[in-house]
Amino acid sequence: DGGITQSPKYLFRKEGQNVTLSCEQNLNHDAMYWYRQDPGQGLRLIYYSQIVNDFQKGDIAEGYSVSREKKESFPLTVTSAQKNPTAFYLCASSISRDRGEGNQPQHFGDGTRLSIL
Amino acid sequence: GEDVEQSLFLSVREGDSSVINCTYTDSSSTYLYWYKQEPGAGLQLLTYIFSNMDMKQDQRLTVLLNKKDKHLSLRIADTQTGDSAIYFCAERAGSWGKLQFGAGTQVVVTP
């Protein structure tokens, strides 16, 4: 079945450590997104990518980095510069930047919960 | 940026109808979406409405759109305990897939 796979489901980070969250999709979608969700709050956009080898900062990009070397993959690195990384991280994708005004819902993975040791 | 606002909490009795409300600010929004999030899971797309419609029905779900007031609502008929979740509305902001989400409404269904 087509979908978005995030791994791992739970991740623990030590002080000063960088960690990378994986996001893979087999929906043949061009656009991919990373969101952060804190308890009782909505989604905040970290980074997004409309196409391979291109990505843009979202609303809270500081302390995070991404790459988009393949269409299927959009890994997120939480760097040691992110002082409050404990949160639930969600990856999403949507169909095509060339779809124009057509319907483009985002499809989500099951999330990664990151905690500090 | 544009804001999407939702009430934070709704309690409803099993078998009753639930109505979740949302207001948005971008008058150029083309599509508006409702997502459901169960504990510890990602967001599941429930339904959507195109901006030239004022109502859409999909089984137990009814979406109403008032473009003049920029108001969107989701009605769940015959609410069940499995409907307990957080519901997010989202508007499409721009010419491609980037969405602006509300903060979510926690729906609790009581027996």
mmCIF file of C-alpha atoms in Angstrom:
data_model
loop_
_atom_site.group_PDB
_atom_site.id
_atom_site.type_symbol
_atom_site.label_atom_id
_atom_site.label_comp_id
_atom_site.label_asym_id
_atom_site.label_seq_id
_atom_site.Cartn_x
_atom_site.Cartn_y
_atom_site.Cartn_z
ATOM 1 C CA ASP A 1 0.000 0.000 0.000
ATOM 2 C CA GLY A 2 1.155 3.550 -0.696
ATOM 3 C CA GLY A 3 1.900 5.757 2.234
ATOM 4 C CA ILE A 4 4.350 7.687 4.351
ATOM 5 C CA THR A 5 6.693 5.920 6.740
ATOM 6 C CA GLN A 6 8.350 7.712 9.614
ATOM 7 C CA SER A 7 11.042 6.113 11.728
ATOM 8 C CA PRO A 8 11.817 5.591 14.469
ATOM 9 C CA LYS A 9 8.540 5.879 16.371
ATOM 10 C CA TYR A 10 10.399 6.944 19.550
ATOM 11 C CA LEU A 11 13.792 8.651 19.723
ATOM 12 C CA PHE A 12 15.916 9.880 22.586
ATOM 13 C CA ARG A 13 18.548 12.561 22.309
ATOM 14 C CA LYS A 14 21.485 13.253 24.585
ATOM 15 C CA GLU A 15 22.814 16.746 25.257
ATOM 16 C CA GLY A 16 24.906 18.075 22.385
ATOM 17 C CA GLN A 17 23.830 15.319 20.024
ATOM 18 C CA ASN A 18 22.341 15.633 16.550
ATOM 19 C CA VAL A 19 19.602 13.162 15.671
ATOM 20 C CA THR A 20 17.973 12.413 12.320
ATOM 21 C CA LEU A 21 14.336 11.524 11.783
ATOM 22 C CA SER A 22 13.488 9.534 8.686
ATOM 23 C CA CYS A 23 10.539 10.158 6.367
ATOM 24 C CA GLU A 24 9.934 8.049 3.254
ATOM 25 C CA GLN A 25 6.938 8.162 0.888
ATOM 26 C CA ASN A 26 5.933 5.949 -2.027
ATOM 27 C CA LEU A 27 3.021 8.098 -3.172
ATOM 28 C CA ASN A 28 5.055 9.728 -5.953
ATOM 29 C CA HIS A 29 4.392 13.104 -4.340
ATOM 30 C CA ASP A 30 6.561 16.077 -5.223
ATOM 31 C CA ALA A 31 6.057 18.110 -2.036
ATOM 32 C CA MET A 32 7.062 17.068 1.476
ATOM 33 C CA TYR A 33 6.775 18.808 4.852
ATOM 34 C CA TRP A 34 7.972 18.569 8.452
ATOM 35 C CA TYR A 35 5.834 19.761 11.353
ATOM 36 C CA ARG A 36 6.397 19.965 15.068
ATOM 37 C CA GLN A 37 3.504 19.368 17.483
ATOM 38 C CA ASP A 38 3.740 20.243 21.166
ATOM 39 C CA PRO A 39 1.194 18.980 23.726
ATOM 40 C CA GLY A 40 -2.146 20.719 23.373
ATOM 41 C CA GLN A 41 -0.942 22.736 20.417
ATOM 42 C CA GLY A 42 -1.410 22.688 16.695
ATOM 43 C CA LEU A 43 1.124 22.008 13.975
ATOM 44 C CA ARG A 44 4.048 24.313 13.331
ATOM 45 C CA LEU A 45 5.854 24.076 10.010
ATOM 46 C CA ILE A 46 9.600 23.465 10.255
ATOM 47 C CA TYR A 47 10.692 22.951 6.647
ATOM 48 C CA TYR A 48 9.055 22.098 3.358
ATOM 49 C CA SER A 49 10.221 20.972 -0.052
ATOM 50 C CA GLN A 50 8.345 21.428 -3.316
ATOM 51 C CA ILE A 51 10.736 19.378 -5.416
ATOM 52 C CA VAL A 52 13.941 17.344 -5.232
ATOM 53 C CA ASN A 53 17.051 19.349 -4.315
ATOM 54 C CA ASP A 54 15.006 22.299 -3.129
ATOM 55 C CA PHE A 55 13.613 23.153 0.313
ATOM 56 C CA GLN A 56 12.396 26.205 2.195
ATOM 57 C CA LYS A 57 12.314 27.255 5.834
ATOM 58 C CA GLY A 58 8.989 27.189 7.569
ATOM 59 C CA ASP A 59 7.955 29.098 10.668
ATOM 60 C CA ILE A 60 10.341 27.452 13.164
ATOM 61 C CA ALA A 61 13.404 26.293 11.201
ATOM 62 C CA GLU A 62 16.078 27.351 13.712
ATOM 63 C CA GLY A 63 17.944 24.344 15.136
ATOM 64 C CA TYR A 64 16.779 22.016 12.353
ATOM 65 C CA SER A 65 18.153 20.999 8.966
ATOM 66 C CA VAL A 66 16.814 18.934 6.062
ATOM 67 C CA SER A 67 17.891 17.474 2.743
ATOM 68 C CA ARG A 68 15.926 16.362 -0.302
ATOM 69 C CA GLU A 69 18.251 14.270 -2.460
ATOM 70 C CA LYS A 70 15.554 11.848 -3.547
ATOM 71 C CA LYS A 71 11.879 12.360 -4.299
ATOM 72 C CA GLU A 72 10.902 9.658 -1.829
ATOM 73 C CA SER A 73 12.923 10.869 1.142
ATOM 74 C CA PHE A 74 12.969 14.015 3.302
ATOM 75 C CA PRO A 75 15.030 13.429 6.474
ATOM 76 C CA LEU A 76 14.989 15.961 9.303
ATOM 77 C CA THR A 77 18.022 16.534 11.529
ATOM 78 C CA VAL A 78 17.441 18.017 14.964
ATOM 79 C CA THR A 79 20.726 19.683 15.816
ATOM 80 C CA SER A 80 22.237 20.462 19.191
ATOM 81 C CA ALA A 81 21.304 24.100 18.547
ATOM 82 C CA GLN A 82 17.653 23.189 19.114
ATOM 83 C CA LYS A 83 17.470 23.671 22.883
ATOM 84 C CA ASN A 84 13.935 22.377 23.363
ATOM 85 C CA PRO A 85 13.552 19.455 20.958
ATOM 86 C CA THR A 86 11.065 17.401 22.965
ATOM 87 C CA ALA A 87 7.970 17.155 20.751
ATOM 88 C CA PHE A 88 6.013 14.996 18.342
ATOM 89 C CA TYR A 89 7.312 15.352 14.772
ATOM 90 C CA LEU A 90 5.073 14.774 11.778
ATOM 91 C CA CYS A 91 6.056 14.363 8.164
ATOM 92 C CA ALA A 92 3.578 14.932 5.330
ATOM 93 C CA SER A 93 3.508 14.955 1.550
ATOM 94 C CA SER A 94 1.241 16.333 -1.169
ATOM 95 C CA ILE A 95 0.878 15.525 -4.790
ATOM 96 C CA SER A 96 2.458 18.031 -7.127
ATOM 97 C CA ARG A 97 3.570 21.595 -7.360
ATOM 98 C CA ASP A 98 2.345 21.632 -10.944
ATOM 99 C CA ARG A 99 -1.196 20.683 -10.025
ATOM 100 C CA GLY A 100 -2.067 24.353 -9.801
ATOM 101 C CA GLU A 101 -5.462 25.050 -8.331
ATOM 102 C CA GLY A 102 -6.482 21.407 -8.000
ATOM 103 C CA ASN A 103 -7.116 19.578 -4.740
ATOM 104 C CA GLN A 104 -3.858 18.911 -2.899
ATOM 105 C CA PRO A 105 -4.473 17.415 0.523
ATOM 106 C CA GLN A 106 -1.485 16.569 2.657
ATOM 107 C CA HIS A 107 -1.011 12.967 3.715
ATOM 108 C CA PHE A 108 0.696 12.285 7.032
ATOM 109 C CA GLY A 109 2.976 9.679 8.542
ATOM 110 C CA ASP A 110 2.424 8.277 12.034
ATOM 111 C CA GLY A 111 4.958 10.577 13.678
ATOM 112 C CA THR A 112 8.167 10.334 15.715
ATOM 113 C CA ARG A 113 8.195 11.254 19.393
ATOM 114 C CA LEU A 114 11.526 12.814 20.384
ATOM 115 C CA SER A 115 12.586 13.148 24.011
ATOM 116 C CA ILE A 116 15.707 14.367 25.783
ATOM 117 C CA LEU A 117 17.687 11.993 27.993
ATOM 118 C CA GLY B 1 0.617 35.103 8.286
ATOM 119 C CA GLU B 2 -2.945 33.933 7.960
ATOM 120 C CA ASP B 3 -4.666 32.509 11.039
ATOM 121 C CA VAL B 4 -7.066 29.624 11.326
ATOM 122 C CA GLU B 5 -8.959 29.549 14.616
ATOM 123 C CA GLN B 6 -10.831 26.751 16.347
ATOM 124 C CA SER B 7 -12.367 26.267 19.767
ATOM 125 C CA LEU B 8 -10.113 24.049 21.870
ATOM 126 C CA PHE B 9 -12.539 21.584 23.419
ATOM 127 C CA LEU B 10 -15.920 19.951 22.790
ATOM 128 C CA SER B 11 -17.739 17.425 24.941
ATOM 129 C CA VAL B 12 -20.597 15.457 23.395
ATOM 130 C CA ARG B 13 -22.749 12.531 24.447
ATOM 131 C CA GLU B 14 -22.660 9.329 22.472
ATOM 132 C CA GLY B 15 -25.414 9.312 19.839
ATOM 133 C CA ASP B 16 -25.696 13.107 19.703
ATOM 134 C CA SER B 17 -24.393 15.293 16.864
ATOM 135 C CA SER B 18 -21.084 17.117 17.224
ATOM 136 C CA VAL B 19 -20.396 20.434 15.551
ATOM 137 C CA ILE B 20 -16.818 21.678 15.334
ATOM 138 C CA ASN B 21 -16.296 25.246 14.174
ATOM 139 C CA CYS B 22 -13.416 26.960 12.424
ATOM 140 C CA THR B 23 -12.773 30.465 11.125
ATOM 141 C CA TYR B 24 -10.139 31.381 8.575
ATOM 142 C CA THR B 25 -8.856 34.661 7.231
ATOM 143 C CA ASP B 26 -7.562 34.068 3.713
ATOM 144 C CA SER B 27 -10.414 34.968 1.380
ATOM 145 C CA SER B 28 -8.536 33.425 -1.542
ATOM 146 C CA SER B 29 -8.559 29.952 0.032
ATOM 147 C CA THR B 30 -9.559 27.381 -2.573
ATOM 148 C CA TYR B 31 -9.762 24.198 -0.537
ATOM 149 C CA LEU B 32 -10.511 23.678 3.150
ATOM 150 C CA TYR B 33 -9.804 20.421 4.948
ATOM 151 C CA TRP B 34 -10.750 18.530 8.076
ATOM 152 C CA TYR B 35 -8.268 16.134 9.644
ATOM 153 C CA LYS B 36 -8.621 13.759 12.607
ATOM 154 C CA GLN B 37 -5.781 12.871 14.986
ATOM 155 C CA GLU B 38 -6.057 9.996 17.424
ATOM 156 C CA PRO B 39 -3.640 9.797 20.391
ATOM 157 C CA GLY B 40 -0.049 9.148 19.361
ATOM 158 C CA ALA B 41 -0.888 9.014 15.663
ATOM 159 C CA GLY B 42 -0.564 11.177 12.594
ATOM 160 C CA LEU B 43 -3.325 13.192 10.962
ATOM 161 C CA GLN B 44 -5.939 11.387 8.925
ATOM 162 C CA LEU B 45 -7.719 13.296 6.160
ATOM 163 C CA LEU B 46 -11.464 13.150 6.848
ATOM 164 C CA THR B 47 -12.967 15.355 4.178
ATOM 165 C CA TYR B 48 -12.513 18.562 2.264
ATOM 166 C CA ILE B 49 -14.626 21.213 0.560
ATOM 167 C CA PHE B 50 -13.918 23.356 -2.447
ATOM 168 C CA SER B 51 -14.550 27.062 -1.992
ATOM 169 C CA ASN B 52 -17.342 27.258 -4.587
ATOM 170 C CA MET B 53 -19.451 24.840 -2.529
ATOM 171 C CA ASP B 54 -21.401 25.644 0.600
ATOM 172 C CA MET B 55 -22.087 22.113 1.785
ATOM 173 C CA LYS B 56 -20.642 18.660 1.390
ATOM 174 C CA GLN B 57 -21.955 15.456 2.930
ATOM 175 C CA ASP B 58 -19.974 12.256 3.322
ATOM 176 C CA GLN B 59 -21.748 9.537 5.339
ATOM 177 C CA ARG B 60 -21.905 10.834 8.942
ATOM 178 C CA LEU B 61 -19.886 13.942 8.128
ATOM 179 C CA THR B 62 -21.352 17.233 6.894
ATOM 180 C CA VAL B 63 -19.156 20.195 6.062
ATOM 181 C CA LEU B 64 -20.685 23.659 5.877
ATOM 182 C CA LEU B 65 -18.846 26.613 4.400
ATOM 183 C CA ASN B 66 -19.887 30.253 4.779
ATOM 184 C CA LYS B 67 -17.470 32.140 2.537
ATOM 185 C CA LYS B 68 -18.863 35.530 3.431
ATOM 186 C CA ASP B 69 -18.091 35.015 7.123
ATOM 187 C CA LYS B 70 -15.050 32.779 6.443
ATOM 188 C CA HIS B 71 -16.589 30.142 8.670
ATOM 189 C CA LEU B 72 -16.239 26.388 8.271
ATOM 190 C CA SER B 73 -17.935 23.706 10.352
ATOM 191 C CA LEU B 74 -17.839 19.929 10.598
ATOM 192 C CA ARG B 75 -20.917 18.110 11.837
ATOM 193 C CA ILE B 76 -20.593 14.490 12.937
ATOM 194 C CA ALA B 77 -23.942 12.727 13.155
ATOM 195 C CA ASP B 78 -24.565 9.952 15.693
ATOM 196 C CA THR B 79 -21.239 10.548 17.441
ATOM 197 C CA GLN B 80 -19.497 7.390 18.640
ATOM 198 C CA THR B 81 -16.744 6.823 21.218
ATOM 199 C CA GLY B 82 -14.364 6.153 18.318
ATOM 200 C CA ASP B 83 -14.882 9.761 17.243
ATOM 201 C CA SER B 84 -12.998 10.968 20.337
ATOM 202 C CA ALA B 85 -9.917 12.671 18.878
ATOM 203 C CA ILE B 86 -8.443 16.031 17.955
ATOM 204 C CA TYR B 87 -9.909 17.596 14.832
ATOM 205 C CA PHE B 88 -7.945 20.083 12.765
ATOM 206 C CA CYS B 89 -9.248 22.379 10.075
ATOM 207 C CA ALA B 90 -6.815 23.639 7.455
ATOM 208 C CA GLU B 91 -6.944 26.053 4.565
ATOM 209 C CA ARG B 92 -4.895 25.878 1.423
ATOM 210 C CA ALA B 93 -2.677 28.940 1.390
ATOM 211 C CA GLY B 94 -1.317 29.617 -2.087
ATOM 212 C CA SER B 95 -1.124 27.867 -5.424
ATOM 213 C CA TRP B 96 0.265 24.539 -4.261
ATOM 214 C CA GLY B 97 -0.053 22.180 -1.337
ATOM 215 C CA LYS B 98 1.070 24.284 1.639
ATOM 216 C CA LEU B 99 -1.685 24.324 4.277
ATOM 217 C CA GLN B 100 -2.391 26.575 7.255
ATOM 218 C CA PHE B 101 -3.695 24.559 10.227
ATOM 219 C CA GLY B 102 -5.822 25.545 13.183
ATOM 220 C CA ALA B 103 -4.752 24.580 16.721
ATOM 221 C CA GLY B 104 -7.186 21.657 16.811
ATOM 222 C CA THR B 105 -10.395 20.894 18.729
ATOM 223 C CA GLN B 106 -10.283 18.091 21.300
ATOM 224 C CA VAL B 107 -13.557 16.156 21.058
ATOM 225 C CA VAL B 108 -14.481 13.939 23.991
ATOM 226 C CA VAL B 109 -17.425 11.569 23.575
ATOM 227 C CA THR B 110 -19.077 10.462 26.803
ATOM 228 C CA PRO B 111 -21.368 7.416 27.192
#
